[in-house]
Coordinates of C-alpha atoms and ligand atoms in Angstrom, one line a residue:
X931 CA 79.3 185.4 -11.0
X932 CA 82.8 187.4 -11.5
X933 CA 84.3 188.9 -14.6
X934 CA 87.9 188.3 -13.9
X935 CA 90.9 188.8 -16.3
X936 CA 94.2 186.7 -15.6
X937 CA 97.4 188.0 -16.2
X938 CA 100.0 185.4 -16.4
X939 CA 103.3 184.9 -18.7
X940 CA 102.3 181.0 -19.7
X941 CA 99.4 179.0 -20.1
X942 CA 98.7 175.6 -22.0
X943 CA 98.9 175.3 -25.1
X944 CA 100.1 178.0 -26.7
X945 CA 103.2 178.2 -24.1
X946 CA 104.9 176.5 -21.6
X947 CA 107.6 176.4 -19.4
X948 CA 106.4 174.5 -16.3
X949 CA 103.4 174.2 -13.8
X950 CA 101.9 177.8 -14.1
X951 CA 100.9 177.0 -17.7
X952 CA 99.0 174.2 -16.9
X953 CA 97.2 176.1 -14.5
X954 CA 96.3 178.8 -16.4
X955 CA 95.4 176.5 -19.2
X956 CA 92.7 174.8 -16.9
X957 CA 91.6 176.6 -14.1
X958 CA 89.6 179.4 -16.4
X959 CA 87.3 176.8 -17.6
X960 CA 86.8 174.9 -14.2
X961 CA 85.6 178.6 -13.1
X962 CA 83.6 179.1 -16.0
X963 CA 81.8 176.2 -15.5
X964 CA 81.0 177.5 -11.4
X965 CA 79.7 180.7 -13.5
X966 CA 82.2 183.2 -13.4
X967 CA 83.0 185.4 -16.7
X968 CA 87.0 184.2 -17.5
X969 CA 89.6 185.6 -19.7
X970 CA 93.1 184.9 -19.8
X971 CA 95.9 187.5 -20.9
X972 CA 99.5 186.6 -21.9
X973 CA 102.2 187.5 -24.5
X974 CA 102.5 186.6 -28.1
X975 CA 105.7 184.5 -28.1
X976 CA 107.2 183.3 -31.4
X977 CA 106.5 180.1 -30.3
X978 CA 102.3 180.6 -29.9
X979 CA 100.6 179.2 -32.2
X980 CA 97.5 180.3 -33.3
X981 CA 94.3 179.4 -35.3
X982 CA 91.7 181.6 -36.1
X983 CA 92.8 184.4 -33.6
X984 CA 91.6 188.1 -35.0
X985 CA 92.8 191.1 -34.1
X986 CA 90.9 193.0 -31.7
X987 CA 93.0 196.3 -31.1
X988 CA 95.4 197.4 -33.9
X989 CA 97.0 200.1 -31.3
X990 CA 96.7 199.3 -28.0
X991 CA 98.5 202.4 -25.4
X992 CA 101.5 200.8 -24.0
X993 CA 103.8 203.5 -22.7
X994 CA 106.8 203.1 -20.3
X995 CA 107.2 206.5 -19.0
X996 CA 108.0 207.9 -22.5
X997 CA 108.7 205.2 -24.0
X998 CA 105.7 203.8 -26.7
X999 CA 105.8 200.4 -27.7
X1000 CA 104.1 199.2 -30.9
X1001 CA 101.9 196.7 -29.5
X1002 CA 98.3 195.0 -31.0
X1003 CA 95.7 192.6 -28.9
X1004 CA 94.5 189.4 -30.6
X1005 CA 91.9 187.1 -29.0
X1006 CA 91.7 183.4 -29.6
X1007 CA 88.1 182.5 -28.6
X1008 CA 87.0 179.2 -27.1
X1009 CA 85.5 177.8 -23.9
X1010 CA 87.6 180.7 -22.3
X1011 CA 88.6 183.5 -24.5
X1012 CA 92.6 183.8 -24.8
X1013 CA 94.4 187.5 -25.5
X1014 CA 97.3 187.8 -26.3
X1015 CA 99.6 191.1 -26.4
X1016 CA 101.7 191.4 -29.9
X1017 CA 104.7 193.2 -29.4
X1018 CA 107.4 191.4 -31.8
X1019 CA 110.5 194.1 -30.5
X1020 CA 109.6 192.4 -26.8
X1021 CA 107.9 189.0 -27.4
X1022 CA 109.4 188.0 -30.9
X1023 CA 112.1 185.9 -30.1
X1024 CA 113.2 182.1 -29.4
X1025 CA 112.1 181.2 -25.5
X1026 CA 110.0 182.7 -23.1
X1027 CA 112.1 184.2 -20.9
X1028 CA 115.9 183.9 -21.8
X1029 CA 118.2 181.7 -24.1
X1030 CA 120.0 178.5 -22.8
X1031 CA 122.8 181.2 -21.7
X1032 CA 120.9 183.4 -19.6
X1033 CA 117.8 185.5 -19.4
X1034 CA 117.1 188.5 -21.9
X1035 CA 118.6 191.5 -20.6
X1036 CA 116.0 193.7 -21.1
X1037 CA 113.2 191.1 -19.3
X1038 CA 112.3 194.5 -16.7
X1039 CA 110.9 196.1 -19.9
X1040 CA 109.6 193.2 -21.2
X1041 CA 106.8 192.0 -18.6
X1042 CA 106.4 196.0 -17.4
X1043 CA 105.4 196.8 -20.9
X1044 CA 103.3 193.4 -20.6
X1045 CA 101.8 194.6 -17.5
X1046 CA 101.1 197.8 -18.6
X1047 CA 99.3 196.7 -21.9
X1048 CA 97.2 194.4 -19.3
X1049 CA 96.2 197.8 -17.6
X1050 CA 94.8 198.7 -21.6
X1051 CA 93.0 195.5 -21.7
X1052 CA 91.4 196.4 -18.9
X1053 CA 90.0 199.6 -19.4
X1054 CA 89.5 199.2 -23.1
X1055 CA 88.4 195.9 -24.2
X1056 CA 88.0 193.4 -21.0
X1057 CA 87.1 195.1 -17.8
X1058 CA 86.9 192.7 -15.2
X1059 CA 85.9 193.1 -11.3
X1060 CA 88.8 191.1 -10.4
X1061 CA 92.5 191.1 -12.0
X1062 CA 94.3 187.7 -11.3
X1063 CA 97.8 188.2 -11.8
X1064 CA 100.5 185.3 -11.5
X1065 CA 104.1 185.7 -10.9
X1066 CA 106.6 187.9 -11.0
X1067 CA 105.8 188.8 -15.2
X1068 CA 102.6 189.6 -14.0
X1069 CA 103.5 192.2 -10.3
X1070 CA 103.5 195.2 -12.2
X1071 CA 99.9 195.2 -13.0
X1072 CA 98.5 195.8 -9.2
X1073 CA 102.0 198.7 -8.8
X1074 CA 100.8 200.5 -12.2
X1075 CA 96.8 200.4 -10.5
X1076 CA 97.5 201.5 -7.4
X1077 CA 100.7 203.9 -8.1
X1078 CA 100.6 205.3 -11.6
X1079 CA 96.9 205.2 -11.6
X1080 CA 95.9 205.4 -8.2
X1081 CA 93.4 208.1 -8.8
X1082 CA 91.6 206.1 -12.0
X1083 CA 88.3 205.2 -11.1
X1084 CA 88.6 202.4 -13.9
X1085 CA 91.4 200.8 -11.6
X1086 CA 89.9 201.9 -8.3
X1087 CA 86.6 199.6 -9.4
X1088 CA 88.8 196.7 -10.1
X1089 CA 90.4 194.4 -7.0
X1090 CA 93.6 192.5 -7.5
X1091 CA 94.3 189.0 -6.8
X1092 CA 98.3 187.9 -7.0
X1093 CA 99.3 184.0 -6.5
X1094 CA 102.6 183.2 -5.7
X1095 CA 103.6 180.2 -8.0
X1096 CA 107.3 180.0 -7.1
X1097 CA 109.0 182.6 -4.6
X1098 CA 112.3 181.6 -6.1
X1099 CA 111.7 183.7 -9.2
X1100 CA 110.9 187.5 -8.0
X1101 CA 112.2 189.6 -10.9
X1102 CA 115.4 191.1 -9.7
X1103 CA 116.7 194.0 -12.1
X1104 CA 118.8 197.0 -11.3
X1105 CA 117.3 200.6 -9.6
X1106 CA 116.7 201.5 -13.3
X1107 CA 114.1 199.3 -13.9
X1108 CA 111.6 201.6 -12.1
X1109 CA 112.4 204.9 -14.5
X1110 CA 112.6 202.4 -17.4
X1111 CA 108.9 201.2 -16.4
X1112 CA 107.8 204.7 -16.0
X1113 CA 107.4 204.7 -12.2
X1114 CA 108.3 207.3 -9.6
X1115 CA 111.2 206.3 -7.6
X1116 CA 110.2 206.7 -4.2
X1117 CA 109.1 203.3 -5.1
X1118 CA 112.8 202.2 -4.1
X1119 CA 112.3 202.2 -0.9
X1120 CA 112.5 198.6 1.8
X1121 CA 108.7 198.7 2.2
X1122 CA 107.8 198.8 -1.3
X1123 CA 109.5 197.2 -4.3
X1124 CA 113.2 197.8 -2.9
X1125 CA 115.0 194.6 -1.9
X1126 CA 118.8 194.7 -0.9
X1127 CA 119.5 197.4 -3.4
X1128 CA 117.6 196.4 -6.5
X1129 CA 114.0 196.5 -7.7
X1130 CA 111.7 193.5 -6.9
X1131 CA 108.5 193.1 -9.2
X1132 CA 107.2 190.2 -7.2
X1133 CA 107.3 192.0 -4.0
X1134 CA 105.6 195.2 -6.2
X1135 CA 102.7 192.3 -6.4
X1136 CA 102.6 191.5 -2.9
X1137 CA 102.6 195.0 -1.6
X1138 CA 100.1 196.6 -3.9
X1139 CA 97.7 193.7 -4.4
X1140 CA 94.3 193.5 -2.8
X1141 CA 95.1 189.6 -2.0
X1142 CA 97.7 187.4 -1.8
X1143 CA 97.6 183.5 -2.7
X1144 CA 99.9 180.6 -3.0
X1145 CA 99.2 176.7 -4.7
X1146 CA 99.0 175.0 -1.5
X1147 CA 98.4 175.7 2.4
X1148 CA 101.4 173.9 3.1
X1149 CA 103.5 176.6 0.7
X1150 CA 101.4 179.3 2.2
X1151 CA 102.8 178.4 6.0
X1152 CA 106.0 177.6 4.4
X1153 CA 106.9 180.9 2.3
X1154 CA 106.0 183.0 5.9
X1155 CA 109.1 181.6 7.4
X1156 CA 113.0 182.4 7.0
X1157 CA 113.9 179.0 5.4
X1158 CA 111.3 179.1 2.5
X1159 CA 111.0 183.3 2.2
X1160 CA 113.3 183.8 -0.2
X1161 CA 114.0 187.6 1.9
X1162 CA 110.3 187.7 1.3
X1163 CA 108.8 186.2 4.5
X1164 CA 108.9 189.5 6.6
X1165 CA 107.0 191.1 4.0
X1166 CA 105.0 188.0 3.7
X1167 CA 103.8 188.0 7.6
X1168 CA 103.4 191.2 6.9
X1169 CA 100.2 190.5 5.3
X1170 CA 99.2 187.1 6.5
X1171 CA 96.1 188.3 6.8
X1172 CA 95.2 188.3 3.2
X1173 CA 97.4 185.5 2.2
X1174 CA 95.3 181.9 1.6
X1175 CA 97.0 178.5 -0.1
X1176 CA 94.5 177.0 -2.7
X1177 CA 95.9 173.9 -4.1
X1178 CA 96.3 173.0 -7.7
X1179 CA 93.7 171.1 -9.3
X1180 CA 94.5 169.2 -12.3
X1181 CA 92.9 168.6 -15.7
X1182 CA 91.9 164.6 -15.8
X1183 CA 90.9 165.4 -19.6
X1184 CA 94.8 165.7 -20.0
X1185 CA 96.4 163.3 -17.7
X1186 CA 94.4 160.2 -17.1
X1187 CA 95.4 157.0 -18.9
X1188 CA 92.2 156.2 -19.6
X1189 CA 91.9 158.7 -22.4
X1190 CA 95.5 159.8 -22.8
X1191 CA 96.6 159.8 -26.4
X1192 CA 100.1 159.5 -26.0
X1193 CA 100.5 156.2 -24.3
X1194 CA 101.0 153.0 -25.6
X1195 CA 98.2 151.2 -24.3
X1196 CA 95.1 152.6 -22.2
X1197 CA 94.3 151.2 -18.8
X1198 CA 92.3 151.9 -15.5
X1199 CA 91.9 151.2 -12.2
X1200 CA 89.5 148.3 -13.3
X1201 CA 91.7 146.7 -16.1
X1202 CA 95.6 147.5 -15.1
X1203 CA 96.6 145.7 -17.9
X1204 CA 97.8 148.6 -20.0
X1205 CA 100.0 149.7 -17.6
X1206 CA 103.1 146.8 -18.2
X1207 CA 103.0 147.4 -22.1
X1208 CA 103.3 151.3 -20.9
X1209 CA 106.4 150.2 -19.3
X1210 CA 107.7 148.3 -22.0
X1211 CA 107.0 150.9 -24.5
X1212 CA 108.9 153.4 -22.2
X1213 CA 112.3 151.1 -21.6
X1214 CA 111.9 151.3 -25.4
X1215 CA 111.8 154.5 -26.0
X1216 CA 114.9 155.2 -23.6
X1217 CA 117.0 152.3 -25.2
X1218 CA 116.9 150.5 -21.6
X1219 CA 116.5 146.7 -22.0
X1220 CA 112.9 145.6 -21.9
X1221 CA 113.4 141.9 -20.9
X1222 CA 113.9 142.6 -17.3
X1223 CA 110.0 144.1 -17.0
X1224 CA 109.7 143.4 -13.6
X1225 CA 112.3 145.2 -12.2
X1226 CA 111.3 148.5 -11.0
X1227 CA 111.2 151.6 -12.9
X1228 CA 111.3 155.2 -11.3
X1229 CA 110.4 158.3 -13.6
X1230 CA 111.5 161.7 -13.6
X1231 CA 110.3 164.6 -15.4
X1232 CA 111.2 168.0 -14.2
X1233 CA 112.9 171.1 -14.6
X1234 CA 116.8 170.6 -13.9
X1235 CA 116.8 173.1 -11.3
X1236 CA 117.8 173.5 -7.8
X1237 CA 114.5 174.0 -6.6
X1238 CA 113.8 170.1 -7.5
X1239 CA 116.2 168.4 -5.3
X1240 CA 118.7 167.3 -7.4
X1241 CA 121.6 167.6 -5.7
X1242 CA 120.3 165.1 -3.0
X1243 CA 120.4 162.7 -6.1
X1244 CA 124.2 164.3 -7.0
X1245 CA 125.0 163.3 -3.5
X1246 CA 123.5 159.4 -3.1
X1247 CA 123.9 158.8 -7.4
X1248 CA 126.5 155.9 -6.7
X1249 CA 124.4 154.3 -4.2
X1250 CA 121.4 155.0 -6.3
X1251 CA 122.9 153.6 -9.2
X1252 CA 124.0 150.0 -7.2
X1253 CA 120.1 149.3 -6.5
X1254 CA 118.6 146.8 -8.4
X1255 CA 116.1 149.2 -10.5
X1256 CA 115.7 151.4 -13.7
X1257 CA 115.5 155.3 -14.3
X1258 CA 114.1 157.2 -16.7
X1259 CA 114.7 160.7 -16.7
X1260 CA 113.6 163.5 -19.1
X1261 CA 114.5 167.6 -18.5
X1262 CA 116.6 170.1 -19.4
X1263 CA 118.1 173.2 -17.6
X1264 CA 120.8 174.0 -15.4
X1265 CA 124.2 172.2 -17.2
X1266 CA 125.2 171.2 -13.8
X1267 CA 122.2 168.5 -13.4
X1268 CA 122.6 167.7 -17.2
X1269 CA 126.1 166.4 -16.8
X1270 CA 125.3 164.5 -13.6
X1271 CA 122.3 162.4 -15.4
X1272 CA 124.8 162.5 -18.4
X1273 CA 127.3 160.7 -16.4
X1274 CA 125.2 158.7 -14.4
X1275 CA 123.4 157.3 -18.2
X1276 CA 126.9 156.3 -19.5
X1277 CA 128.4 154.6 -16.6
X1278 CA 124.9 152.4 -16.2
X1279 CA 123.5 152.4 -19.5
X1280 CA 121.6 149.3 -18.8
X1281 CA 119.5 150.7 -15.8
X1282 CA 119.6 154.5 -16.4
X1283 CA 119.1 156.7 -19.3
X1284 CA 117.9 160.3 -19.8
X1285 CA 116.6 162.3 -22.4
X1286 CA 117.0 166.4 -22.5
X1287 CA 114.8 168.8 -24.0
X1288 CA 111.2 169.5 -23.7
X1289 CA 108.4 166.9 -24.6
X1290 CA 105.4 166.7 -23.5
X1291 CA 104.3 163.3 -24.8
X1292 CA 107.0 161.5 -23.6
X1293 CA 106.4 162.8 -20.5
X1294 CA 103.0 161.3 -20.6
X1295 CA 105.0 158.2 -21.3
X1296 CA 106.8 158.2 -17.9
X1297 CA 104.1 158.9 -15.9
X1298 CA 102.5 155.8 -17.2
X1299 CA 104.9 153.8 -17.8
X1300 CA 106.7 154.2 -14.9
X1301 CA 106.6 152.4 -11.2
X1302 CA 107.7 155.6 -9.1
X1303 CA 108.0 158.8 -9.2
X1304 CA 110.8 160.9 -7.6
X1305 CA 110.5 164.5 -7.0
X1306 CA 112.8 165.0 -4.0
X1307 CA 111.8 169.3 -4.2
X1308 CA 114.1 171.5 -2.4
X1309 CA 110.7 173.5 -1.7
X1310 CA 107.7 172.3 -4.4
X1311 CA 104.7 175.2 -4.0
X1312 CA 102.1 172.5 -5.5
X1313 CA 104.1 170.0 -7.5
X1314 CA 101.9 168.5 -10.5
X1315 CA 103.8 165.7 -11.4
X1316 CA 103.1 163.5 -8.4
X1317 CA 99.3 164.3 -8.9
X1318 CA 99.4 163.5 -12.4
X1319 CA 101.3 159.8 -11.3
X1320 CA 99.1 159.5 -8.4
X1321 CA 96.1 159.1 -11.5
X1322 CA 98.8 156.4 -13.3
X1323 CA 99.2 154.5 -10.7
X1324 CA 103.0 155.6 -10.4
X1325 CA 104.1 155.7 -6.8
X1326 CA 105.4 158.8 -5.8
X1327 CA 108.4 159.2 -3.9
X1328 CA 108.6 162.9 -2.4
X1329 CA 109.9 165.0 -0.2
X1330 CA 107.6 166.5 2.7
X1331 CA 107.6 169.9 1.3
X1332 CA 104.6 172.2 0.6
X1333 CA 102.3 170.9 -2.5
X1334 CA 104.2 167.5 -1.9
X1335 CA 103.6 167.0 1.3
X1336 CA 99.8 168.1 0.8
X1337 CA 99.0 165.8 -1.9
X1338 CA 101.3 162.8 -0.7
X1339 CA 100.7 160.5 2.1
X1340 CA 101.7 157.0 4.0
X1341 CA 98.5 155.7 1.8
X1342 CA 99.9 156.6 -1.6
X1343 CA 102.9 157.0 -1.4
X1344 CA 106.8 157.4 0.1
X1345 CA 107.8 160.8 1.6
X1346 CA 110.9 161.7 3.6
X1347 CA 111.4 165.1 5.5
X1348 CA 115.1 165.7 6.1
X1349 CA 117.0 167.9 2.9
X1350 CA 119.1 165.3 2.2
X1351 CA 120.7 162.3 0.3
X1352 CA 120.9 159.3 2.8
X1353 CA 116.9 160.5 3.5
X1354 CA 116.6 160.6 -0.2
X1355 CA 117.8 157.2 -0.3
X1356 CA 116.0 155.2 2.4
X1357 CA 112.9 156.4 0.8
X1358 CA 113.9 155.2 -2.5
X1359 CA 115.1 151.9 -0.7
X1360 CA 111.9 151.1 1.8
X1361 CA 110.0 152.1 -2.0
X1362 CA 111.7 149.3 -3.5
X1363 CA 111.3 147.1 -0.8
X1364 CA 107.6 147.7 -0.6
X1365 CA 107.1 147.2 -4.8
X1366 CA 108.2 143.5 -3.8
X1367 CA 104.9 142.9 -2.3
X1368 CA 102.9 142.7 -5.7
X1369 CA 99.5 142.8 -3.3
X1370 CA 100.1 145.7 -0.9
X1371 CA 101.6 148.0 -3.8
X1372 CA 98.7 147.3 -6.2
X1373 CA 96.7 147.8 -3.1
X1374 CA 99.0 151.3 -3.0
X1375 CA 98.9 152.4 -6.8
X1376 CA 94.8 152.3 -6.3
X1377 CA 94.8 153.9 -3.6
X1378 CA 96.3 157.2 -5.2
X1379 CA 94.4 156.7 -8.9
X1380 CA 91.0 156.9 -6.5
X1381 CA 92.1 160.7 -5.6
X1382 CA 90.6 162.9 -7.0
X1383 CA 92.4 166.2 -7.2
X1384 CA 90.3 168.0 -10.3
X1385 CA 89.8 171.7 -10.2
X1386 CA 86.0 171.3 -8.7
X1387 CA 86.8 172.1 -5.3
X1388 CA 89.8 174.5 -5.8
X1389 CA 87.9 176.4 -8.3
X1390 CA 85.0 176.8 -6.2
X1391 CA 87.3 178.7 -3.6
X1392 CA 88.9 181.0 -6.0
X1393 CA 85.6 181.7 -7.3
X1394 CA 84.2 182.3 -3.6
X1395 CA 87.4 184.7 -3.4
X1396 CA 86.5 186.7 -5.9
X1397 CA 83.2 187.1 -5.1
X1398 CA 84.2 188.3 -1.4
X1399 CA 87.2 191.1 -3.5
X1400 CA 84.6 192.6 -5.7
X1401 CA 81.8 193.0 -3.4
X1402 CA 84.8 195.2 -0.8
X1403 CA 85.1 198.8 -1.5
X1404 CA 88.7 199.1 -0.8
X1405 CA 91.8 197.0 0.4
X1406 CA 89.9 193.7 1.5
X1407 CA 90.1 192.2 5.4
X1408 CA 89.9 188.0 6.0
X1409 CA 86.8 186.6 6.2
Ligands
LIG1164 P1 107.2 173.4 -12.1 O1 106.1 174.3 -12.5 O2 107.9 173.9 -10.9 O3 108.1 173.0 -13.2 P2 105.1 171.3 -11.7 O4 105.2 170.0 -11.2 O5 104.0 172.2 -11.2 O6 106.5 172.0 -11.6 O7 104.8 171.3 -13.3 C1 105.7 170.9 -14.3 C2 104.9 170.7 -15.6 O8 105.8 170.8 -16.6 C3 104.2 169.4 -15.7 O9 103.1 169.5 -16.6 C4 105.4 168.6 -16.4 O10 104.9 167.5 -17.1 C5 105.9 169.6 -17.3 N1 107.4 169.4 -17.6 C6 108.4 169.7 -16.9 N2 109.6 169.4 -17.5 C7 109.2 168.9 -18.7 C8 109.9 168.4 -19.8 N3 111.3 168.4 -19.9 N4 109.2 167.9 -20.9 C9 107.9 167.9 -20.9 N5 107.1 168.4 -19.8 C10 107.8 168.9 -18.8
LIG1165 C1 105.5 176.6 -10.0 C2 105.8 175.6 -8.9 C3 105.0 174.4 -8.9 C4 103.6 174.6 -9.1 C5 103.4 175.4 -10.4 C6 101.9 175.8 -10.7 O1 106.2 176.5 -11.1 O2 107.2 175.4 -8.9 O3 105.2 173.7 -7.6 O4 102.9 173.4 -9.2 O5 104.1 176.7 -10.3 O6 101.3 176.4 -9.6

């Protein structure tokens, strides 16, 4: 058993930008249920909601070099206990992270402050054996413990996991970021948190942390190399020798449609049934005529960002658009991606349509009302999405890249390797092609609702992780 605390800036429910969220919002009770003693630290946002919390520390210490911010610590408890950090000058605000024009200006003081609170938590209210910290909003936590308070025998007890969710986002702010969070700058230098000229909180994380982990092995061999490092990979090989994938489990209790509230109709791999009045529902709900039922129907549901391939669809759309099948896209982000599905939804409103925003429930819809599902990733460090459609019965269409190519194969699905849109499109087309034998894709879609990729097993190596950091002394050596 391990007392860990994990640092993160999202997890389900109480908020939620993407994949990280749902991990933090399941993997703490997977590992409680192995044994090990979870809490889970994140900010107060405006948009948490919360019932019941209390207050636990009216003033919790949360200085940036001079700098005092006016911070308290409430805890939610439940199967794992939740704090949260109030601060309503940093965390009081609409969105996590930025507005639709850009991120917060001041998002270096934001997650140091965070960071630094976490360091409070830790030696006044939770102390833990092992700190899991996630992502860039989370880095400063091992630089503050093995910096600032390298001396502290309260830190020097405690070992430091970091995963690596997404390389893309590092936290890039000017040289001032360091004074503003307090820290010395002989920091600034290439081997610690400098990067071409500007202060890099992820790399902070990967230097100073006792361990280094990514979502999937694939992403772990992936982020070592120039095309997927981000500038990071040197520093990366650097320390391959503490550096593990552990893939993503996923909470069945939330995505299965056996049990998922949101549908329109509950079905199984027993009794598909439920499955065509998903569909139905779904062409519905997107305004897309529902006589034509048969005809295929691939779902998207994603961040419009680069990382997620969408410029492969910019580049095939027309082609795309001429095949005898439906789309049903929901997402929101980058205007660019908006105005293509835009475009693409007005010239074909019979076959595509699109829906922007955030919303959880209808994507539940897609995933089980939908044939496919495309996620053509750029670079995908787990990917959730196809492992919640593999569940549905919703054929995934992917690119071979990290989590994607872990979770995907031949068996369940259609995968292509090659960055771009004519490989994009022959997957999509031998996809189609194959959905026209009614046997050998049901055979397919039961195929992937038969994998099981719940937390047990991942959890059980985290938790073996931990186990091997807290019983080292000092900086930790692979197995
Ligand atoms: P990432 O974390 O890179 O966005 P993942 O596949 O790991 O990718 O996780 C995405 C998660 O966010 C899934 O739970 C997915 O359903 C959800 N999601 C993404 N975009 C939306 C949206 N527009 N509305 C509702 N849920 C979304
Ligand atoms: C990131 C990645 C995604 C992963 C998620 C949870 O947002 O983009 O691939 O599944 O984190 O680890």
């Amino acid at each position: 058993m391990t007392k860990v605390l994990m640092v993160a800036s999202e997890a389900a429910p109480f908020a939620k930008t993407g994949g990280l969220a749902d991990v933090l919002g399941s993997l703490p009770a997977a590992l409680r249920s192995l044994g090990d003693e979870v809490a889970v630290l994140i900010p107060r946002y405006r948009a948490v909601k919360l019932e019941g919390a209390r207050r636990v520390y009216d003033v919790l210490p949360v200085w940036l070099g001079s700098r005092r911010f006016e911070a308290q610590l409430l805890l939610q408890e439940g199967d794992v206990p939740v704090y949260f950090v109030e601060c309503p000058e940093l965390f009081d605000r609409d969105g996590l992270y930025g507005t639709p024009e850009g991120d917060f200006p001041d998002n270096a003081v934001r997650f140091a402050a965070f960071s630094r609170a976490a360091l409070s938590v830790m030696r006044f209210v939770f102390r833990p054996q092992v700190v899991h910290c996630h992502d860039w909003q989370a880095a400063m936590v091992p630089v503050f413990m093995r910096t600032f308070f390298f001396r502290d025998p309260t830190f020097t007890a405690i070992r430091c996991l970091f995963t690596i969710h997404n390389l893309g986002y590092q936290g890039l702010f000017p040289e001032e970021a360091l004074t503003d969070a307090g820290l010395d700058t002989d920091l600034f230098r290439p081997d610690r948190l400098e990067f071409f000229g500007r202060v890099n909180f992820l790399k902070g994380g990967l230097v100073y942390s006792d361990f280094l982990s990514t979502v999937s092995k694939g992403y772990a061999r992936e982020i070592q190399t120039p095309e997927y490092g981000f500038g990071l990979d040197g520093a990366l090989r650097e320390r391959s020798h503490a550096l593990c994938g552990i893939l993503n489990g996923v909470d069945y209790s939330q995505w299965s449609p056996e049990s998922d509230p949101f549908i329109a109709a509950r079905y199984s791999a027993g009794d598909l049934a439920g499955k065509r009045l998903c569909k139905q529902d779904l062409l519905r709900e997107f305004g897309l005529p529902a006589e034509h039922v048969e005809r295929p129907l691939i779902g998207i549901v994603s961040r419009f960002t680069e990382q997620k391939g969408f410029d492969l669809i910019a580049d095939v759309s027309e082609q795309l658009a001429d095949e005898d099948m439906y789309v049903a896209a929901l997402g929101s982000g980058d205007a660019a991606y908006e105005d293509l599905f835009r475009r693409l939804a007005a010239a074909h409103p019979d076959t595509i349509a699109v829906r922007f925003g955030y919303d959880n429930a209808l994507a539940h819809k897609i995933e089980a009302g939908s044939d496919m599902f495309l996620m053509p990733s750029k670079y995908e460090p787990c990917g959730l999405n196809q492992i919640y459609s593999l569940r549905y019965g919703t054929v995934p269409i992917v690119r071979a890249t990290g989590g994607l190519d872990d979770t995907i194969d031949e068996s369940t699905g259609f995968k292509f390797s090659d960055y771009s849109g004519p490989a994009l499109l022959a997957a999509v087309r031998d996809a189609l092609r194959a959905f026209r034998d009614r046997e050998g894709w049901t055979a397919m879609m039961l195929r992937g609702m038969a994998r099981d990729y719940s937390w047990r097993k991942s959890a059980a190596e985290y938790s073996a992780l931990y186990k091997r950091l807290s019983a080292e002394p000092g900086p930790v050596t692979p197995a």
